Coordinates of C-alpha atoms in Angstrom, one line a residue:
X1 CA -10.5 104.5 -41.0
X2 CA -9.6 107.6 -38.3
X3 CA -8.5 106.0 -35.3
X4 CA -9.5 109.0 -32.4
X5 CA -8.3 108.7 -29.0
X6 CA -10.2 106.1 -26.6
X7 CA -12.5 105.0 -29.6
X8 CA -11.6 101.4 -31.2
X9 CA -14.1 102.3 -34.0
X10 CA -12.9 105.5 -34.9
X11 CA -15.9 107.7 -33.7
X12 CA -16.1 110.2 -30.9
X13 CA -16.1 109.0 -27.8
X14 CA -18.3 111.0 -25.8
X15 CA -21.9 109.3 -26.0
X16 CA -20.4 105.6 -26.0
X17 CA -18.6 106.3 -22.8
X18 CA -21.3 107.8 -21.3
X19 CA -23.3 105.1 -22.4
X20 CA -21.5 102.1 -22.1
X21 CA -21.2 103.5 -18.3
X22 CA -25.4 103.6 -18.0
X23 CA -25.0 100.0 -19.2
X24 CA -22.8 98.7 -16.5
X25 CA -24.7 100.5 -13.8
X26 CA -28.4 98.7 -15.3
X27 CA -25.9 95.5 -15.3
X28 CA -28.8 92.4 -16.0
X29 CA -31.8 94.7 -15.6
X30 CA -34.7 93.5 -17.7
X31 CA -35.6 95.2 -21.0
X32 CA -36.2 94.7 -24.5
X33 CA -34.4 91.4 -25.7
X34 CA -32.8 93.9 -28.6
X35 CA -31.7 97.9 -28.3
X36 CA -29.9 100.3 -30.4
X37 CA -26.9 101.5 -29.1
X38 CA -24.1 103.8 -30.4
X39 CA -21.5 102.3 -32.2
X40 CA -18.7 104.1 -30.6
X41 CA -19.7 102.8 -27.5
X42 CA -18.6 99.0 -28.6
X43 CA -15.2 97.6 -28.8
X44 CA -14.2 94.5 -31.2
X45 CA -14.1 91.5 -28.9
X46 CA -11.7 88.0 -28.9
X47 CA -12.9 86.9 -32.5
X48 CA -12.2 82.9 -33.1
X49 CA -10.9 84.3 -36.9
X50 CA -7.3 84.1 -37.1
X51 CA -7.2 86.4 -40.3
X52 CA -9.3 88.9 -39.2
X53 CA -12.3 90.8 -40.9
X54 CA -12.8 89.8 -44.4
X55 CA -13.3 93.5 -46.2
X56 CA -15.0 91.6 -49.1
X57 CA -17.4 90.5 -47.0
X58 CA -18.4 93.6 -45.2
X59 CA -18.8 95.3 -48.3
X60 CA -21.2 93.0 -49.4
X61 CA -23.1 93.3 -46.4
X62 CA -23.2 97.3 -46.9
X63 CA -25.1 96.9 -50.1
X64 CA -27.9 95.3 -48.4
X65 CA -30.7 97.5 -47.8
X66 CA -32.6 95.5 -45.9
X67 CA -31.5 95.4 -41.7
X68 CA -29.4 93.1 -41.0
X69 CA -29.7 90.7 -38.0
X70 CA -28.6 92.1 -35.0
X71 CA -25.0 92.1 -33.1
X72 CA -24.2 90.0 -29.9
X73 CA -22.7 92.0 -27.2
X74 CA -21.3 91.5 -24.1
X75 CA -23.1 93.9 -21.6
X76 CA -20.4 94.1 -19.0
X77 CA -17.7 94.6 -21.6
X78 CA -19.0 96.1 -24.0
X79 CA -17.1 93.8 -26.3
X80 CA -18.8 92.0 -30.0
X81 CA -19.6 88.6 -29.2
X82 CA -20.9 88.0 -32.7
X83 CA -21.7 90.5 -35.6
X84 CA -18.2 92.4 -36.0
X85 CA -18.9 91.6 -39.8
X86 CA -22.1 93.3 -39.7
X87 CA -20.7 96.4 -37.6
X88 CA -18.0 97.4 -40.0
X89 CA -20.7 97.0 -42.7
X90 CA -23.1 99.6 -40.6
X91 CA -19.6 102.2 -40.5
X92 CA -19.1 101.6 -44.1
X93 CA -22.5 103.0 -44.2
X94 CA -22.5 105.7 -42.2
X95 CA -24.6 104.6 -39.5
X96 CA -23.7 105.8 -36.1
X97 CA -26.1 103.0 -34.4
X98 CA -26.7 99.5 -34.2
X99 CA -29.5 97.0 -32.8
X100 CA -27.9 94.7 -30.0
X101 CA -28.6 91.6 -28.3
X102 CA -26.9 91.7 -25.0
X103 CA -25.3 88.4 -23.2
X104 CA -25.1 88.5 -19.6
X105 CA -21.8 86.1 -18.7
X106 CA -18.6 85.3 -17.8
X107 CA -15.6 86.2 -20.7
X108 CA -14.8 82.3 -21.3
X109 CA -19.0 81.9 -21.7
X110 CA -19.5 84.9 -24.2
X111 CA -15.9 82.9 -26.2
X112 CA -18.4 80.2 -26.7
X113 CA -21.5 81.8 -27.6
X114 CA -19.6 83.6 -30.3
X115 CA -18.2 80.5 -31.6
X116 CA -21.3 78.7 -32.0
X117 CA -23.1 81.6 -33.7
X118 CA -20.1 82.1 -35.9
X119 CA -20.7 78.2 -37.0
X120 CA -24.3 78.3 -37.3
X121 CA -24.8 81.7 -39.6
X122 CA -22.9 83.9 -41.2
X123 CA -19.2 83.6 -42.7
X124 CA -18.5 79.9 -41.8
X125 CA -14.7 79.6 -39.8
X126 CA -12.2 78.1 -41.1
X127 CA -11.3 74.6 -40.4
X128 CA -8.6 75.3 -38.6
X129 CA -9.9 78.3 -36.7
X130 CA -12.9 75.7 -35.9
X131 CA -10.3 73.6 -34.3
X132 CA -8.7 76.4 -32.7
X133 CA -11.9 77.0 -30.6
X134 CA -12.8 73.8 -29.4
X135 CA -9.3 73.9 -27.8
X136 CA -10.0 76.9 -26.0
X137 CA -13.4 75.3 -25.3
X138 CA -12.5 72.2 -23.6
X139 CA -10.0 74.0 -21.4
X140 CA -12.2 77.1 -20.5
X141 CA -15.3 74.1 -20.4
X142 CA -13.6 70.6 -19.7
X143 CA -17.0 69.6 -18.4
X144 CA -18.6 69.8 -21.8
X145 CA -18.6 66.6 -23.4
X146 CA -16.8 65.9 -26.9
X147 CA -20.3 65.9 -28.8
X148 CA -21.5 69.3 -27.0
X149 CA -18.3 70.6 -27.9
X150 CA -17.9 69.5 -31.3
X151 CA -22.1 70.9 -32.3
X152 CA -20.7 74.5 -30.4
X153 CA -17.3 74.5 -33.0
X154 CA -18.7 72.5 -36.1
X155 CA -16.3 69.9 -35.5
X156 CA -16.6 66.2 -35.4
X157 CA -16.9 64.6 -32.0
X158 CA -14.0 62.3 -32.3
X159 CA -11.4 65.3 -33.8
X160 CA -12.6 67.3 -30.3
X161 CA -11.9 63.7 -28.4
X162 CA -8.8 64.3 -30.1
X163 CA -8.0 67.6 -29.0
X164 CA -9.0 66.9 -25.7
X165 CA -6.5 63.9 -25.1
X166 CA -3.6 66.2 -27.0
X167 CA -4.4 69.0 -25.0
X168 CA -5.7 67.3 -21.3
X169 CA -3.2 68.9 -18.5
X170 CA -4.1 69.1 -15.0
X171 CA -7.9 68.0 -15.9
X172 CA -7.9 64.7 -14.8
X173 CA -9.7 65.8 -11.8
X174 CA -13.1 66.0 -13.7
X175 CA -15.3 63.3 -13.1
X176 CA -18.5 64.6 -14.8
X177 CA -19.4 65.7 -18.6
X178 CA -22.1 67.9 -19.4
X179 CA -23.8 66.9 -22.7
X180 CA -25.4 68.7 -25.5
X181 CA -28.6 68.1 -23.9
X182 CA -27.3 69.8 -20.7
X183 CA -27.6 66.5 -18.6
X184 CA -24.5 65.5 -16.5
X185 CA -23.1 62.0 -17.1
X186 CA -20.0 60.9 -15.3
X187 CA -16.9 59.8 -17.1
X188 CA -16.6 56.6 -15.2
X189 CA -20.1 54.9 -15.3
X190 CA -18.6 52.8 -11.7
X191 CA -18.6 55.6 -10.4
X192 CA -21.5 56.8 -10.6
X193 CA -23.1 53.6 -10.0
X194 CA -21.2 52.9 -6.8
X195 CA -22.3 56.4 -5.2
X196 CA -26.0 55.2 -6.4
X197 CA -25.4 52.3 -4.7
X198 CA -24.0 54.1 -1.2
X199 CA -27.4 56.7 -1.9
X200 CA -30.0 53.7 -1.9
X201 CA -28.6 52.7 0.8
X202 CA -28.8 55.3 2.9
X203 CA -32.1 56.8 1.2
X204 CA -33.9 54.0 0.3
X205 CA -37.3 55.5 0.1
X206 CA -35.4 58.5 -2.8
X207 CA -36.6 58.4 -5.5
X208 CA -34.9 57.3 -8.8
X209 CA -34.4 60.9 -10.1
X210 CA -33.6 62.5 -7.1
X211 CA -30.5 59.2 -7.0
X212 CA -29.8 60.2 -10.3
X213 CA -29.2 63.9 -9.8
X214 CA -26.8 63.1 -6.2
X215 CA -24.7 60.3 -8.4
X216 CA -24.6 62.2 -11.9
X217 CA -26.0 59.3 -14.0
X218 CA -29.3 58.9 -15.4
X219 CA -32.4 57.4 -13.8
X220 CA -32.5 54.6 -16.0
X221 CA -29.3 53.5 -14.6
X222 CA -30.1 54.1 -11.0
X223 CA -33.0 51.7 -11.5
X224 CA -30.3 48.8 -12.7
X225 CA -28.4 49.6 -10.3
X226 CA -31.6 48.6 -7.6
X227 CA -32.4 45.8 -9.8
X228 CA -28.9 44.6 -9.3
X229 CA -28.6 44.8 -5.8
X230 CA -32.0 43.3 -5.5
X231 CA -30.7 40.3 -7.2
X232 CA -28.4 40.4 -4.8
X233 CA -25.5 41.4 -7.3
X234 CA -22.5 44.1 -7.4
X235 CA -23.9 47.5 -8.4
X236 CA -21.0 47.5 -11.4
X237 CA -21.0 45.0 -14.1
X238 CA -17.5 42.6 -13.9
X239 CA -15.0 43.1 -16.7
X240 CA -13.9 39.5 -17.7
X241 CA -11.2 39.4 -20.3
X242 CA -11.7 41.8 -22.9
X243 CA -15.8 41.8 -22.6
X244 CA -17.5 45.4 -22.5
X245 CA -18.5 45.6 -19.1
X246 CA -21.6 48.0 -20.9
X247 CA -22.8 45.0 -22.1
X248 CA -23.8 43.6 -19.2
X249 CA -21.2 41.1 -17.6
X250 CA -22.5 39.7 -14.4
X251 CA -21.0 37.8 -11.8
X252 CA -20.9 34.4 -12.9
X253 CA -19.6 35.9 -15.7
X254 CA -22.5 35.0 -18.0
X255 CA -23.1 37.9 -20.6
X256 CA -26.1 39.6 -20.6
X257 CA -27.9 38.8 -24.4
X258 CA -28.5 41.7 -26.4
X259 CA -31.9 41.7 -28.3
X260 CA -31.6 40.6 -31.9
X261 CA -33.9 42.6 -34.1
X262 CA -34.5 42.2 -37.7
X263 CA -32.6 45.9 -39.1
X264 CA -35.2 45.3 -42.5
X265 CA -38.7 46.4 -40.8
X266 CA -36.6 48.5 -38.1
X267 CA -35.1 50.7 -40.8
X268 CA -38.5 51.1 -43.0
X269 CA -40.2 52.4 -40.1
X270 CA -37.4 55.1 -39.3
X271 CA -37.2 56.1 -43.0
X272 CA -40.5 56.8 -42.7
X273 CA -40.2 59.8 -39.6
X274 CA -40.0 62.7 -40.7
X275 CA -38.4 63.6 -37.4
X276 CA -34.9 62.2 -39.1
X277 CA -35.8 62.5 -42.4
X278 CA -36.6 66.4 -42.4
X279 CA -33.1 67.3 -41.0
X280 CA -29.1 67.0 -42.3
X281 CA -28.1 64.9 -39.0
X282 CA -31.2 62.6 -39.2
X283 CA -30.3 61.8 -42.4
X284 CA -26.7 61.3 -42.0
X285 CA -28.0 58.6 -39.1
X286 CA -30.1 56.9 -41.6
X287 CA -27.9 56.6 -44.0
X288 CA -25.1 55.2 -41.2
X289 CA -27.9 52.4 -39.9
X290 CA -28.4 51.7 -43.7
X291 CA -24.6 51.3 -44.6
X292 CA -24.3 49.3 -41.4
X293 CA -27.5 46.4 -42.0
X294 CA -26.0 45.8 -45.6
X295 CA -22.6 45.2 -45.1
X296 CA -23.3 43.2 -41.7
X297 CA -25.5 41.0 -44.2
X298 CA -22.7 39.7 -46.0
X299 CA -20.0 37.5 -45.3
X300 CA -17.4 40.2 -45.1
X301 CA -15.1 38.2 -43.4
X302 CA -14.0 35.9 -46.3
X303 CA -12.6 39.1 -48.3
X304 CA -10.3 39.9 -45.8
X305 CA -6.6 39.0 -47.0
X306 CA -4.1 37.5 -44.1
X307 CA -1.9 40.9 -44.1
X308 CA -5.1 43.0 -43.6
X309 CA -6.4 41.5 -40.5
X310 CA -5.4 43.1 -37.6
X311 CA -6.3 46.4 -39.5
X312 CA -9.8 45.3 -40.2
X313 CA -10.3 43.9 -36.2
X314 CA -8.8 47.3 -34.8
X315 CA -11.5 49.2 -37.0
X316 CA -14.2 47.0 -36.1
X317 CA -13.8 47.1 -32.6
X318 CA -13.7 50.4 -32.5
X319 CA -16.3 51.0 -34.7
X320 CA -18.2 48.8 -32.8
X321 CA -17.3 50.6 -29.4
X322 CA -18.6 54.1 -30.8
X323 CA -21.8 52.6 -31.4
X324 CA -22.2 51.1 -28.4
X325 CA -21.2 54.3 -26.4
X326 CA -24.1 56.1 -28.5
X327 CA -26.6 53.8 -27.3
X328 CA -25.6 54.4 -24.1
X329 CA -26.0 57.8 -24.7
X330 CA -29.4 57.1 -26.3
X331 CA -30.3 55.0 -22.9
X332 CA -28.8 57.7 -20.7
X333 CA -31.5 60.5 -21.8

């Protein structure tokens, strides 16, 4: 392609300049969601693909008659958020425009919207470019949590856990995680619960949300955290020994009981909603509940040899310890 002076696209100039200036000056003003725009008037922006355009690709999107989806853009930049595929595939064609969505947002924001469209249509990234991202993400986001993080790159929670320890410098000063639901939990649950604590007593007449939202934690703790002090207990559960102070450890040390439930009848009536059923991650729960209530049925332990051991109790507690932070999670919302 022709690269001309002060086009990246190879196209005159002229009407993209003028027009990307229009642009700036209307900033956010409200309009149609989409608009057609010259192409010389948009720049290739900071793609997540380490290789590049895949020419195959394009030119199979330039045999398709029908219009393709539209582009993401950045309005103040200019720049292609999402869609550069689908823009080379218009040139190859011989268009001159293009139907736009514009984001309105800062350069580290529009990053992340173009990595989570480039995972959820489209050419899929590569593994390692996936990985890649979520790098930039949790230190251009560090109050995302791993699970928001890992649904924005297509990435598994605990490999952007990973990333996050390999790549934590100078963010230990974040206190606070903002979850794929957008609700903000803090990283220490004490925390949190100690500031409740201070609130109620100060506010006593707030309410449990309005508590919630000045500590960071969820409502349903901020009503334990009453019931505590009620009882005339400590706002934080005691760690004794190696006990999960989650679990409910009080102060004469007595563990809380965890309701036992029979998983048979539990798991035929969540096989039966279609609410988990009908989608990939629903059924990847089911199928981890169902795993889980037949091997816990057996007397596993007997199989273990001697030498495999302390293997097998490292896995288990830890397996054990992500399933208990995901109900907490589940209790959180």
């Amino acid at each position: 392609m022709n690269q001309s002076s002060g086009s990246p696209l190879g196209l005159t100039n002229n009407r993209g300049a003028s027009y990307r200036l229009e642009t700036v000056a209307q900033g956010a003003s409200r309009g149609p969601r989409f608009e057609t725009v010259p192409i010389s008037a948009l720049i290739p922006g900071d793609s997540p693909r380490s290789e590049g355009q895949d020419q195959g690709h394009i030119a199979r999107l330039a045999e398709i008659e029908e219009p393709l989806p539209p582009i993401l853009v950045e309005r103040r930049s200019m720049r292609v958020i999402d869609g550069i595929h689908r823009l080379f595939a218009m040139l190859l064609k011989g268009r001159e425009t293009i139907e736009v969505e514009f984001f309105d947002g800062s350069t580290e924001d529009a990053f992340l919207r173009g990595v989570t469209a480039n995972v959820t249509h489209g050419l899929p990234l590569s593994h390692a470019d996936r990985k890649a991202a979520a790098a930039r993400i949790v230190a251009s986001h560090p109050h995302m949590s791993d699970r928001a993080i890992a649904r924005a790159s297509g990435l598994g929670a605990k490999t952007v856990a990973t990333i996050r320890h390999s790549t934590d410098d100078g963010l230990a000063s974040v206190t606070v995680r903002v979850g794929s639901d957008g609700k903000v939990r803090p990283l220490n649950s004490a925390e949190g619960r100690l500031r409740a604590a201070e609130v109620l007593a100060e506010r006593p007449e707030a309410s449990l949300r309005e508590v919630a939202r000045i500590a960071g934690i969820s409502p349903a703790t901020v009503s334990d955290v009453r019931k505590r002090i009620t009882m005339g207990e400590l706002p934080v559960t005691v760690r004794t020994g190696t006990a999960d102070p989650d679990l409910g450890v009080r102060n004469n040390r007595t563990p809380k009981r965890i309701e036992q439930v029979d998983p048979a009848p539990v798991l035929k009536k969540l096989l039966r909603d279609p609410s988990l059923r009908h989608n990939e991650e629903g059924r990847n729960l089911l199928r981890l509940l169902q795993q889980n209530a037949i091997a816990m049925s057996a007397e596993l332990t007997v199989v273990v040899p001697p030498h495999c051991r302390e293997l097998v109790v490292k896995l288990a507690r830890q397996y054990a310890e992500t399933w208990n932070e995901f109900a907490r999670e589940l209790e959180g919302i």
